[in-house]
Amino acid sequence: AFDGTGYGDDGSIWGGEWFVGSLREGLTRCGHLRPALLPGGDAAAKMPLQALAGFLAEGGAWAKEAGRRLGFPERFFIALSMAEKRIRTFPTTSMGRLFDAAAALLGFTGPITFEGQAAIWLEHRARLERPRKVYPFPWDEERGVLDYRPLLMAMIEDRLKGEAVEVMARAFHRSVAEALFQSVRRLCAAHGVDTLVLSGGVFQNALLLSDVRERFADSGIDVWLPRQVPVNDGGVSLGQAAIAAAHLAREVQ
């Protein structure tokens, strides 16, 4: 489930989650994106630069130096300070915010005017280039964590070297698809399953979906995606009804 904001059962903001199970047996969280920080909470969803600051907050002085060399607006440094001091800052595993952070890193440094704008901008830039590289985006199998730090560090290094934004945007999409493949392949082997169900607003990204389908094509893993209901929040009520029906069916039995 790759989305922007979801309320996790641990009280944090989810949005980059791997679950194993079924409606009848229930779903168990078996992996997630490495937690980042959201300076300002919901405000970071409207200002991708704040999301980027939260994802880079662990970098400390290195993050500030990168921001200066890349000419980021002052808002980035304010948000970085908020994250470092934990002032109105909240943990998140949101894949949607990672897309926002990548967009900010590649030049989308202003506020968004409609939901998903930064990610749409990133996808558009990526479509202008063919795949040339894949950034490191490692899956820690023991902890069930996808670590975005090597990915963002490699992107920053490319920007400082003057790499074309379109090349980097395309590589970012490819890297997410590759990371998803590697993580799911290992989880399927560990849990004895062969079906991947994709959900969440991030999968409205047609380029990402194309990369994911291509990567899984000969894997022996079936990829399922909603066709008659929206993949994002519009399908939530149906999922809730399905879970309720499964619970009622168990009680009746």
Short mmCIF file of N, CA and C in Angstrom, two decimals, residues 74-171:
data_model
loop_
_atom_site.label_atom_id
_atom_site.label_comp_id
_atom_site.label_asym_id
_atom_site.label_seq_id
_atom_site.Cartn_x
_atom_site.Cartn_y
_atom_site.Cartn_z
N GLU A 74 14.96 29.29 1.64
CA GLU A 74 15.13 29.31 3.09
C GLU A 74 14.18 28.34 3.79
N ARG A 75 13.03 28.10 3.20
CA ARG A 75 12.04 27.22 3.83
C ARG A 75 12.62 25.83 4.10
N PHE A 76 13.50 25.37 3.22
CA PHE A 76 14.13 24.06 3.42
C PHE A 76 14.93 24.04 4.72
N PHE A 77 15.68 25.08 4.98
CA PHE A 77 16.54 25.12 6.17
C PHE A 77 15.72 25.30 7.45
N ILE A 78 14.61 26.03 7.35
CA ILE A 78 13.71 26.17 8.50
C ILE A 78 13.09 24.81 8.84
N ALA A 79 12.63 24.11 7.80
CA ALA A 79 12.03 22.79 8.01
C ALA A 79 13.06 21.80 8.54
N LEU A 80 14.29 21.90 8.07
CA LEU A 80 15.36 21.03 8.54
C LEU A 80 15.61 21.27 10.03
N SER A 81 15.60 22.53 10.44
CA SER A 81 15.79 22.86 11.84
C SER A 81 14.63 22.34 12.69
N MET A 82 13.41 22.45 12.17
CA MET A 82 12.24 21.92 12.88
C MET A 82 12.39 20.41 13.11
N ALA A 83 12.83 19.71 12.07
CA ALA A 83 12.98 18.26 12.16
C ALA A 83 14.08 17.89 13.16
N GLU A 84 15.18 18.60 13.12
CA GLU A 84 16.28 18.31 14.03
C GLU A 84 15.89 18.54 15.48
N LYS A 85 15.06 19.56 15.73
CA LYS A 85 14.65 19.90 17.09
C LYS A 85 13.33 19.23 17.49
N ARG A 86 12.75 18.47 16.54
CA ARG A 86 11.47 17.77 16.75
C ARG A 86 10.35 18.74 17.13
N ILE A 87 10.33 19.90 16.47
CA ILE A 87 9.27 20.88 16.69
C ILE A 87 8.17 20.63 15.67
N ARG A 88 6.97 20.30 16.14
CA ARG A 88 5.84 19.99 15.26
C ARG A 88 6.27 19.09 14.11
N THR A 89 6.94 18.01 14.48
CA THR A 89 7.47 17.06 13.51
C THR A 89 6.96 15.66 13.85
N PHE A 90 6.54 14.92 12.82
CA PHE A 90 5.89 13.63 13.04
C PHE A 90 6.53 12.54 12.17
N PRO A 91 6.65 11.33 12.68
CA PRO A 91 7.25 10.24 11.89
C PRO A 91 6.29 9.76 10.81
N THR A 92 6.84 9.34 9.69
CA THR A 92 6.01 8.82 8.60
C THR A 92 6.75 7.78 7.79
N THR A 93 6.01 6.84 7.23
CA THR A 93 6.55 5.87 6.29
C THR A 93 5.93 6.09 4.91
N SER A 94 5.50 7.30 4.64
CA SER A 94 4.73 7.61 3.44
C SER A 94 5.55 7.57 2.15
N MET A 95 5.16 6.70 1.22
CA MET A 95 5.79 6.67 -0.09
C MET A 95 5.39 7.90 -0.90
N GLY A 96 4.17 8.38 -0.68
CA GLY A 96 3.74 9.59 -1.37
C GLY A 96 4.62 10.78 -1.04
N ARG A 97 5.01 10.91 0.22
CA ARG A 97 5.89 12.00 0.62
C ARG A 97 7.31 11.81 0.06
N LEU A 98 7.71 10.56 -0.15
CA LEU A 98 9.02 10.33 -0.77
C LEU A 98 9.01 10.83 -2.21
N PHE A 99 7.90 10.62 -2.93
CA PHE A 99 7.78 11.15 -4.28
C PHE A 99 7.83 12.68 -4.25
N ASP A 100 7.17 13.28 -3.26
CA ASP A 100 7.23 14.74 -3.12
C ASP A 100 8.66 15.20 -2.86
N ALA A 101 9.37 14.47 -1.99
CA ALA A 101 10.74 14.83 -1.67
C ALA A 101 11.63 14.75 -2.90
N ALA A 102 11.43 13.71 -3.72
CA ALA A 102 12.22 13.56 -4.94
C ALA A 102 11.94 14.70 -5.91
N ALA A 103 10.66 15.09 -6.00
CA ALA A 103 10.30 16.21 -6.88
C ALA A 103 10.97 17.50 -6.42
N ALA A 104 10.97 17.74 -5.11
CA ALA A 104 11.61 18.95 -4.57
C ALA A 104 13.10 18.93 -4.85
N LEU A 105 13.71 17.77 -4.68
CA LEU A 105 15.14 17.63 -4.93
C LEU A 105 15.50 17.95 -6.38
N LEU A 106 14.58 17.64 -7.29
CA LEU A 106 14.84 17.85 -8.72
C LEU A 106 14.34 19.19 -9.24
N GLY A 107 13.78 20.03 -8.34
CA GLY A 107 13.43 21.38 -8.78
C GLY A 107 12.05 21.88 -8.45
N PHE A 108 11.14 21.02 -7.97
CA PHE A 108 9.79 21.48 -7.61
C PHE A 108 9.84 22.02 -6.18
N THR A 109 10.26 23.26 -6.03
CA THR A 109 10.51 23.80 -4.69
C THR A 109 9.41 24.72 -4.18
N GLY A 110 8.37 24.92 -4.96
CA GLY A 110 7.26 25.76 -4.52
C GLY A 110 6.14 24.93 -3.91
N PRO A 111 5.05 25.58 -3.48
CA PRO A 111 3.91 24.85 -2.91
C PRO A 111 3.09 24.18 -4.01
N ILE A 112 2.36 23.12 -3.65
CA ILE A 112 1.46 22.49 -4.61
C ILE A 112 0.12 23.22 -4.58
N THR A 113 -0.59 23.20 -5.70
CA THR A 113 -1.90 23.85 -5.78
C THR A 113 -3.02 22.83 -5.91
N PHE A 114 -2.68 21.56 -6.11
CA PHE A 114 -3.68 20.49 -6.11
C PHE A 114 -2.99 19.20 -5.69
N GLU A 115 -3.78 18.25 -5.17
CA GLU A 115 -3.22 17.02 -4.62
C GLU A 115 -2.46 16.23 -5.69
N GLY A 116 -1.27 15.79 -5.34
CA GLY A 116 -0.47 14.98 -6.24
C GLY A 116 0.32 15.76 -7.27
N GLN A 117 0.30 17.08 -7.20
CA GLN A 117 0.93 17.90 -8.24
C GLN A 117 2.42 17.63 -8.38
N ALA A 118 3.13 17.52 -7.25
CA ALA A 118 4.58 17.31 -7.31
C ALA A 118 4.91 15.96 -7.95
N ALA A 119 4.15 14.92 -7.58
CA ALA A 119 4.39 13.59 -8.15
C ALA A 119 4.05 13.56 -9.64
N ILE A 120 3.02 14.29 -10.05
CA ILE A 120 2.66 14.38 -11.47
C ILE A 120 3.76 15.09 -12.24
N TRP A 121 4.29 16.16 -11.65
CA TRP A 121 5.42 16.88 -12.26
C TRP A 121 6.61 15.96 -12.44
N LEU A 122 6.89 15.15 -11.42
CA LEU A 122 8.01 14.23 -11.46
C LEU A 122 7.81 13.18 -12.55
N GLU A 123 6.60 12.65 -12.65
CA GLU A 123 6.30 11.65 -13.69
C GLU A 123 6.45 12.25 -15.09
N HIS A 124 5.97 13.48 -15.25
CA HIS A 124 6.06 14.13 -16.55
C HIS A 124 7.52 14.30 -16.97
N ARG A 125 8.37 14.74 -16.04
CA ARG A 125 9.78 14.90 -16.36
C ARG A 125 10.41 13.55 -16.71
N ALA A 126 10.00 12.51 -15.99
CA ALA A 126 10.57 11.18 -16.23
C ALA A 126 10.19 10.65 -17.62
N ARG A 127 9.03 11.01 -18.11
CA ARG A 127 8.57 10.52 -19.41
C ARG A 127 9.37 11.11 -20.57
N LEU A 128 10.14 12.13 -20.31
CA LEU A 128 10.93 12.76 -21.35
C LEU A 128 12.27 12.06 -21.59
N GLU A 129 12.51 10.97 -20.82
CA GLU A 129 13.79 10.29 -20.93
C GLU A 129 13.59 8.78 -20.85
N ARG A 130 14.45 8.02 -21.49
CA ARG A 130 14.41 6.56 -21.39
C ARG A 130 15.20 6.12 -20.16
N PRO A 131 14.92 4.91 -19.65
CA PRO A 131 15.66 4.43 -18.47
C PRO A 131 17.15 4.27 -18.77
N ARG A 132 17.98 4.84 -17.90
CA ARG A 132 19.43 4.73 -18.08
C ARG A 132 20.13 4.15 -16.86
N LYS A 133 19.52 4.29 -15.70
CA LYS A 133 20.19 3.84 -14.48
C LYS A 133 19.16 3.49 -13.42
N VAL A 134 19.62 2.80 -12.39
CA VAL A 134 18.80 2.47 -11.21
C VAL A 134 19.60 2.88 -9.99
N TYR A 135 18.99 3.67 -9.12
CA TYR A 135 19.66 4.09 -7.89
C TYR A 135 19.55 3.00 -6.82
N PRO A 136 20.48 2.95 -5.87
CA PRO A 136 20.37 1.98 -4.77
C PRO A 136 19.20 2.33 -3.86
N PHE A 137 18.35 1.33 -3.61
CA PHE A 137 17.17 1.51 -2.76
C PHE A 137 16.97 0.18 -2.04
N PRO A 138 17.83 -0.13 -1.06
CA PRO A 138 17.93 -1.48 -0.50
C PRO A 138 16.81 -1.88 0.46
N TRP A 139 16.48 -3.16 0.39
CA TRP A 139 15.50 -3.78 1.28
C TRP A 139 16.24 -4.57 2.35
N ASP A 140 16.00 -4.21 3.60
CA ASP A 140 16.59 -4.92 4.73
C ASP A 140 15.64 -6.06 5.07
N GLU A 141 15.99 -7.26 4.64
CA GLU A 141 15.10 -8.41 4.80
C GLU A 141 14.86 -8.76 6.26
N GLU A 142 15.88 -8.63 7.08
CA GLU A 142 15.76 -8.99 8.49
C GLU A 142 14.78 -8.09 9.23
N ARG A 143 14.83 -6.79 8.93
CA ARG A 143 13.96 -5.83 9.62
C ARG A 143 12.70 -5.50 8.83
N GLY A 144 12.65 -5.89 7.58
CA GLY A 144 11.50 -5.57 6.74
C GLY A 144 11.38 -4.07 6.49
N VAL A 145 12.51 -3.44 6.15
CA VAL A 145 12.54 -1.99 5.96
C VAL A 145 13.18 -1.65 4.62
N LEU A 146 12.53 -0.75 3.87
CA LEU A 146 13.09 -0.25 2.61
C LEU A 146 13.77 1.09 2.92
N ASP A 147 15.07 1.16 2.69
CA ASP A 147 15.87 2.31 3.12
C ASP A 147 16.05 3.30 1.97
N TYR A 148 15.43 4.47 2.11
CA TYR A 148 15.48 5.51 1.07
C TYR A 148 16.77 6.33 1.09
N ARG A 149 17.57 6.22 2.13
CA ARG A 149 18.75 7.09 2.28
C ARG A 149 19.76 6.94 1.14
N PRO A 150 20.14 5.71 0.74
CA PRO A 150 21.07 5.60 -0.39
C PRO A 150 20.49 6.16 -1.69
N LEU A 151 19.18 6.03 -1.86
CA LEU A 151 18.51 6.55 -3.05
C LEU A 151 18.64 8.06 -3.13
N LEU A 152 18.27 8.75 -2.06
CA LEU A 152 18.33 10.21 -2.07
C LEU A 152 19.76 10.72 -2.12
N MET A 153 20.67 10.02 -1.47
CA MET A 153 22.07 10.44 -1.49
C MET A 153 22.63 10.35 -2.91
N ALA A 154 22.29 9.28 -3.63
CA ALA A 154 22.76 9.12 -5.01
C ALA A 154 22.15 10.19 -5.91
N MET A 155 20.89 10.55 -5.66
CA MET A 155 20.25 11.59 -6.47
C MET A 155 20.89 12.95 -6.22
N ILE A 156 21.22 13.23 -4.97
CA ILE A 156 21.89 14.50 -4.64
C ILE A 156 23.25 14.56 -5.32
N GLU A 157 23.98 13.47 -5.27
CA GLU A 157 25.29 13.44 -5.92
C GLU A 157 25.16 13.69 -7.42
N ASP A 158 24.13 13.10 -8.05
CA ASP A 158 23.90 13.32 -9.47
C ASP A 158 23.57 14.78 -9.77
N ARG A 159 22.74 15.38 -8.92
CA ARG A 159 22.39 16.79 -9.12
C ARG A 159 23.61 17.69 -9.00
N LEU A 160 24.45 17.40 -8.04
CA LEU A 160 25.65 18.21 -7.85
C LEU A 160 26.62 18.05 -9.02
N LYS A 161 26.54 16.90 -9.69
CA LYS A 161 27.39 16.67 -10.87
C LYS A 161 26.79 17.27 -12.13
N GLY A 162 25.55 17.76 -12.04
CA GLY A 162 24.91 18.37 -13.20
C GLY A 162 24.13 17.41 -14.07
N GLU A 163 23.75 16.25 -13.55
CA GLU A 163 22.96 15.29 -14.32
C GLU A 163 21.61 15.91 -14.69
N ALA A 164 21.09 15.56 -15.85
CA ALA A 164 19.81 16.10 -16.33
C ALA A 164 18.67 15.66 -15.41
N VAL A 165 17.77 16.57 -15.12
CA VAL A 165 16.62 16.28 -14.25
C VAL A 165 15.80 15.13 -14.80
N GLU A 166 15.60 15.10 -16.11
CA GLU A 166 14.79 14.05 -16.73
C GLU A 166 15.40 12.67 -16.52
N VAL A 167 16.71 12.57 -16.63
CA VAL A 167 17.40 11.30 -16.41
C VAL A 167 17.21 10.84 -14.97
N MET A 168 17.31 11.77 -14.04
CA MET A 168 17.18 11.43 -12.62
C MET A 168 15.74 11.06 -12.27
N ALA A 169 14.78 11.78 -12.82
CA ALA A 169 13.37 11.47 -12.57
C ALA A 169 13.02 10.08 -13.09
N ARG A 170 13.56 9.76 -14.28
CA ARG A 170 13.30 8.42 -14.84
C ARG A 170 13.94 7.35 -13.98
N ALA A 171 15.16 7.61 -13.52
CA ALA A 171 15.86 6.64 -12.68
C ALA A 171 15.14 6.45 -11.35
#
